[in-house]
Coordinates of C-alpha atoms in Angstrom, one line a residue:
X243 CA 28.8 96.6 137.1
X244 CA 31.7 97.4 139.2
X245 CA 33.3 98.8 136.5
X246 CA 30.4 101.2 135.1
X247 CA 30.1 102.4 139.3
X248 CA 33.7 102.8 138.7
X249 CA 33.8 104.7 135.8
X250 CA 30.6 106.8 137.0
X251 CA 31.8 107.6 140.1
X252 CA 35.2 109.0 138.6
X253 CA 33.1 111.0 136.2
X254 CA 31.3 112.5 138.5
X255 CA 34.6 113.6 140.6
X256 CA 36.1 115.2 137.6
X257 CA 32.6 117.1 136.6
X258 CA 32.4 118.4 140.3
X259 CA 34.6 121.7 141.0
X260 CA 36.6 121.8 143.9
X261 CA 35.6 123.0 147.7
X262 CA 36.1 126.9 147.4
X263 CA 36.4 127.5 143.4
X264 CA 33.9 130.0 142.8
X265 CA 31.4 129.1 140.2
X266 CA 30.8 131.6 137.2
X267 CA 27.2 132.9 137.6
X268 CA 27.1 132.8 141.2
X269 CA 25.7 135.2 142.7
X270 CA 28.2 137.3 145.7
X271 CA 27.2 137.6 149.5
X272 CA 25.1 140.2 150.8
X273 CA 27.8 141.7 152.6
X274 CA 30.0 141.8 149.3
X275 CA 27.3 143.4 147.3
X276 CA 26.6 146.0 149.9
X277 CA 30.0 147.0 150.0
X278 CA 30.6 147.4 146.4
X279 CA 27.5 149.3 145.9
X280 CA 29.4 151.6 149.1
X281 CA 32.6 151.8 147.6
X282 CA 31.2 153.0 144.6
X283 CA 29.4 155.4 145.9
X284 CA 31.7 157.0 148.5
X285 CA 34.4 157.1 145.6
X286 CA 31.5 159.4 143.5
X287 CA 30.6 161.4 146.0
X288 CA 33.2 161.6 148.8
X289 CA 35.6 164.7 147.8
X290 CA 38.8 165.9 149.4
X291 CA 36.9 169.1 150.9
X292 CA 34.2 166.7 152.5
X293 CA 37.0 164.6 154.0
X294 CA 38.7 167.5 155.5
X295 CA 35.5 168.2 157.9
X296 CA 36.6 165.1 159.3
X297 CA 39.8 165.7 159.7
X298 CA 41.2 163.5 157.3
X299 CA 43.8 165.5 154.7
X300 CA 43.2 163.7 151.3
X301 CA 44.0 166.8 149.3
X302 CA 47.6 167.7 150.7
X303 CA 50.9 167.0 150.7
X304 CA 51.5 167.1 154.7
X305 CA 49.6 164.8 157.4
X306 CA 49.5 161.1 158.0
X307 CA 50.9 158.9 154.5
X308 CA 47.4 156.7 155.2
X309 CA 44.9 159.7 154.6
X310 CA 46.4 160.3 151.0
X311 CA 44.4 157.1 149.9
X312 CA 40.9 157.8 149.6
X313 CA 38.2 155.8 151.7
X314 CA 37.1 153.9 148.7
X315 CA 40.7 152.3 148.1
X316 CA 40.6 151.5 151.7
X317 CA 36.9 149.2 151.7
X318 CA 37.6 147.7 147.9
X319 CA 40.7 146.4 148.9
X320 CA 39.0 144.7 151.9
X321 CA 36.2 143.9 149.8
X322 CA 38.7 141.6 147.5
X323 CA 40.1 140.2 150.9
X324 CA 36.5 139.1 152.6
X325 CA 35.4 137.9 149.0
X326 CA 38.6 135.6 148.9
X327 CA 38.3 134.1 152.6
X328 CA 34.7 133.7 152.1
X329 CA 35.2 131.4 149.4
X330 CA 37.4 129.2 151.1
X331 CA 39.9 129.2 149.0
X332 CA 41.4 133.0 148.6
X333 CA 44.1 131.8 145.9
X334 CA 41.8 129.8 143.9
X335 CA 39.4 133.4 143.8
X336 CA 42.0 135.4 143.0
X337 CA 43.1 132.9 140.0
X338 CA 39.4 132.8 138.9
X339 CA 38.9 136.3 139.0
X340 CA 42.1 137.3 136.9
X341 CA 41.0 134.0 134.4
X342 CA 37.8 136.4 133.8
X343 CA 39.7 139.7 133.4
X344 CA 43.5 139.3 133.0
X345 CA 43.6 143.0 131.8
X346 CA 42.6 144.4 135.2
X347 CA 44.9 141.9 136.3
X348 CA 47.5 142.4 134.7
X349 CA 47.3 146.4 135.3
X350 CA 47.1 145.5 139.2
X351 CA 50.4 143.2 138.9
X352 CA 52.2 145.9 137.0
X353 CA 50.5 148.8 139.5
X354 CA 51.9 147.0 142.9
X355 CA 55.0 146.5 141.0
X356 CA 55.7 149.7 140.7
X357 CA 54.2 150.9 143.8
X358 CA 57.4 148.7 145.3
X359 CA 59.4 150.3 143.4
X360 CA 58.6 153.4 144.8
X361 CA 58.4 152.9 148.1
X362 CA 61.5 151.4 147.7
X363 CA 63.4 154.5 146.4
X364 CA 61.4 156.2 148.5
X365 CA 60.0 158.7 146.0
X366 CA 56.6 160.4 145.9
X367 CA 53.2 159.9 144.7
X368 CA 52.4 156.1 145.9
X369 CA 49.1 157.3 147.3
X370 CA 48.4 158.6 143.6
X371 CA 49.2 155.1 141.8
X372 CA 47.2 153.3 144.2
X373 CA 44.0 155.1 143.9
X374 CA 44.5 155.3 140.2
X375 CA 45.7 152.3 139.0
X376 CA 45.3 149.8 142.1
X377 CA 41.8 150.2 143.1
X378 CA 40.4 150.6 139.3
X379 CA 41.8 147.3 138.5
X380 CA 40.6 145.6 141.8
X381 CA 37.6 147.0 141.3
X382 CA 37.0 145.8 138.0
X383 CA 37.9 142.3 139.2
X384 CA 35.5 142.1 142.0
X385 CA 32.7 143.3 139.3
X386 CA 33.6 140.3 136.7
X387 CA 31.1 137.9 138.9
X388 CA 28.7 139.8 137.1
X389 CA 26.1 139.5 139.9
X390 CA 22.7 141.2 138.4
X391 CA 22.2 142.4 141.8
X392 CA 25.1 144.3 142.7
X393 CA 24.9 146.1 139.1
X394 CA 21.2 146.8 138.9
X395 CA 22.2 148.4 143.1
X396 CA 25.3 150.0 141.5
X397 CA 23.1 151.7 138.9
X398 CA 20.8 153.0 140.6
X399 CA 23.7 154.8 142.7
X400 CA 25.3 156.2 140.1
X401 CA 22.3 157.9 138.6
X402 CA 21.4 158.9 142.3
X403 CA 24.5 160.7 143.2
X404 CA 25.5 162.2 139.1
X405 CA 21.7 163.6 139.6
X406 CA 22.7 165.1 143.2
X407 CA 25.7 166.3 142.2
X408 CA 24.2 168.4 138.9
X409 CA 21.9 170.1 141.1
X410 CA 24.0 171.1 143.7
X411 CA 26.6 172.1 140.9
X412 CA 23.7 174.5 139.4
X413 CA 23.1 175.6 143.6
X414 CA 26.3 176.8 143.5
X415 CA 26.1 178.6 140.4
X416 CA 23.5 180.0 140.8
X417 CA 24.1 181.3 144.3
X418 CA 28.1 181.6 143.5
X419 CA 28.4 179.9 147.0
X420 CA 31.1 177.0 147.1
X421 CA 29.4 174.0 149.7
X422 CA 32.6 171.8 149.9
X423 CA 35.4 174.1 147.7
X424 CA 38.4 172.2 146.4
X425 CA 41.3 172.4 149.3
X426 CA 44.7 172.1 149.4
X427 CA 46.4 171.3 153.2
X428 CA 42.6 172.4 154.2
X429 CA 42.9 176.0 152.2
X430 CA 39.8 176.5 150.4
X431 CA 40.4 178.1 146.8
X432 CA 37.3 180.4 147.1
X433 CA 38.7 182.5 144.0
X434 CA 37.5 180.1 142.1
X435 CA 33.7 180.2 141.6
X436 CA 33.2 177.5 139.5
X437 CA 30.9 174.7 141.1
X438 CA 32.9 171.8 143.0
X439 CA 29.6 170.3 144.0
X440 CA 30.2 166.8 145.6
X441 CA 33.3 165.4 143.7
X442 CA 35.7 168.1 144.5
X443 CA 37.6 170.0 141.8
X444 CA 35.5 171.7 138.5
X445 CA 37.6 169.8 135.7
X446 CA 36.9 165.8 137.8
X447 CA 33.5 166.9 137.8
X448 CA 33.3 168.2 134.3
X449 CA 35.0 165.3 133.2
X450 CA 32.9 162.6 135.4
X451 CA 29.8 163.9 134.2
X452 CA 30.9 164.1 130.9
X453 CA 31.6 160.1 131.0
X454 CA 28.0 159.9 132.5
X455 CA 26.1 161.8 129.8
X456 CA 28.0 159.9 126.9
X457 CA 26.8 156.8 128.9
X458 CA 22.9 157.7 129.2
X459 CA 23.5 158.8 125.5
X460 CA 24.6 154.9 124.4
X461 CA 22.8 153.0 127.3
X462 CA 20.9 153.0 130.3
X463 CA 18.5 151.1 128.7
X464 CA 16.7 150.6 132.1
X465 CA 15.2 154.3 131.9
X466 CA 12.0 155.4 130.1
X467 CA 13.4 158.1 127.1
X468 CA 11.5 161.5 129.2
X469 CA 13.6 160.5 131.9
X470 CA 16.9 160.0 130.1
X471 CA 16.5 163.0 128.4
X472 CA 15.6 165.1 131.6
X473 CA 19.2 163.7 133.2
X474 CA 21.0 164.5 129.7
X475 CA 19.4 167.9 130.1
X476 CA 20.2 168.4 133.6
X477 CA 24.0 167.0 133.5
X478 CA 25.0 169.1 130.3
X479 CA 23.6 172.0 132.5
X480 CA 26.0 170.8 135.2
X481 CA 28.9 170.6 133.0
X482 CA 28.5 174.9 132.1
X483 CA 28.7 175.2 135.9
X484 CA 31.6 173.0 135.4
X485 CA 33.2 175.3 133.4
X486 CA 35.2 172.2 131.6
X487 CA 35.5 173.3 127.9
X488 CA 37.1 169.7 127.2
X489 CA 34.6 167.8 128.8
X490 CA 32.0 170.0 127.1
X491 CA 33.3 169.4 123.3
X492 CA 33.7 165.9 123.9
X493 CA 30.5 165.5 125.2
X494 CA 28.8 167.8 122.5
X495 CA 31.1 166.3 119.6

């Protein structure tokens, strides 16, 4: 008898996971699905002209180092710090969540790498490598708990903002008047009239929606076909306003 408790009870010790290793299914904390649902959407509809109303020089090469990294770098990376205290065990979360996408993690080793590497020759463009490559792959880590919630939020964001930024593109085609023009060190380029609508320069726009059309084309599943179709309609509209030829082959081809 002793020996069956015995056996049972170190059974049962090796079956249990240990105090802080997030469990694969779980669902995240309010406060970590609200924020990725915000980061999302700041990074889709928060441009470098909006940014500039606030004082805060995204789109520049002089100012403060710290304004060069967009909002949405900023509340992803503490979003991946909170998620790992909150598990109570920040290096076991980490380990987990590179276990479930070593890609991403392996693309945000190599990015701080080299972001060291440049700040330690003291060369340009670390701003540009962490919002590229940094935050991508963080992002894409924090998203492998594949929490229903947060994605079924995240969707209905994206289709929120990609709709609100088509129809203020076609505003501002229509009235050939530039609500937040792409800016450089706060200049506005009004010479160009093509729309910037809410994501800031014509060609990341064209080439934004141009990702989002080819994905209502292969999914969004969730949507009835009359509305898929309208948004199609709508964002290949957008993408003339656009004025990206690229974007608008690969999206037609």
């Amino acid at each position: 008898m002793a020996a069956s408790w015995s056996a049972s009870a170190s059974n049962h010790g090796a079956a249990a996971p240990r105090a802080g290793t997030p469990i694969s299914g779980t669902s995240v904390d309010a406060l970590t699905r609200f924020g990725l649902i915000a980061a999302v959407a700041v990074l889709f509809s928060i441009s470098g002209g909006m940014l500039w109303l606030v004082g805060y020089n995204y789109d520049g090469l002089f100012g403060n180092p710290a304004t060069k990294i967009h909002p949405s770098t900023y509340l992803i990376v503490l979003l991946l710090a909170w998620r790992s205290c909150a598990s109570g065990n920040p290096v076991g979360h980490i380990v987990h969540l590179a276990d479930r996408r070593p890609a991403s993690a392996l693309m945000a080793a190599i990015s701080i790498v080299l972001l060291v590497v440049v700040i330690a020759r003291q060369r340009p463009g670390m701003a540009g490598m962490i919002d590229t490559f940094v935050a991508a792959a963080l992002l894409v880590l924090m998203l492998s708990e594949d929490d229903e919630r947060t994605f079924a939020g995240l969707q209905t964001v994206v289709h929120v903002v990609m709709t609100a930024n088509a129809l203020l593109a076609l505003f501002e085609f229509a009235t050939k008047t530039l609500i937040f023009p792409y800016r450089l060190d706060g200049v506005a380029f009004t010479t160009d009239l093509r729309s910037s609508a809410l994501q800031g320069h014509p060609l990341a726009n064209a080439m934004v929606t141009s990702i989002y059309v080819l994905a209502l084309l292969s999914g969004a599943r969730s949507l009835s076909m009359p509305v898929r179709i309208g948004l199609i309609g709508l964002q290949c509209a957008a993408l003339v306003a656009f004025g990206g030829r690229t974007a608008m082959v690969t999206t037609v081809v």
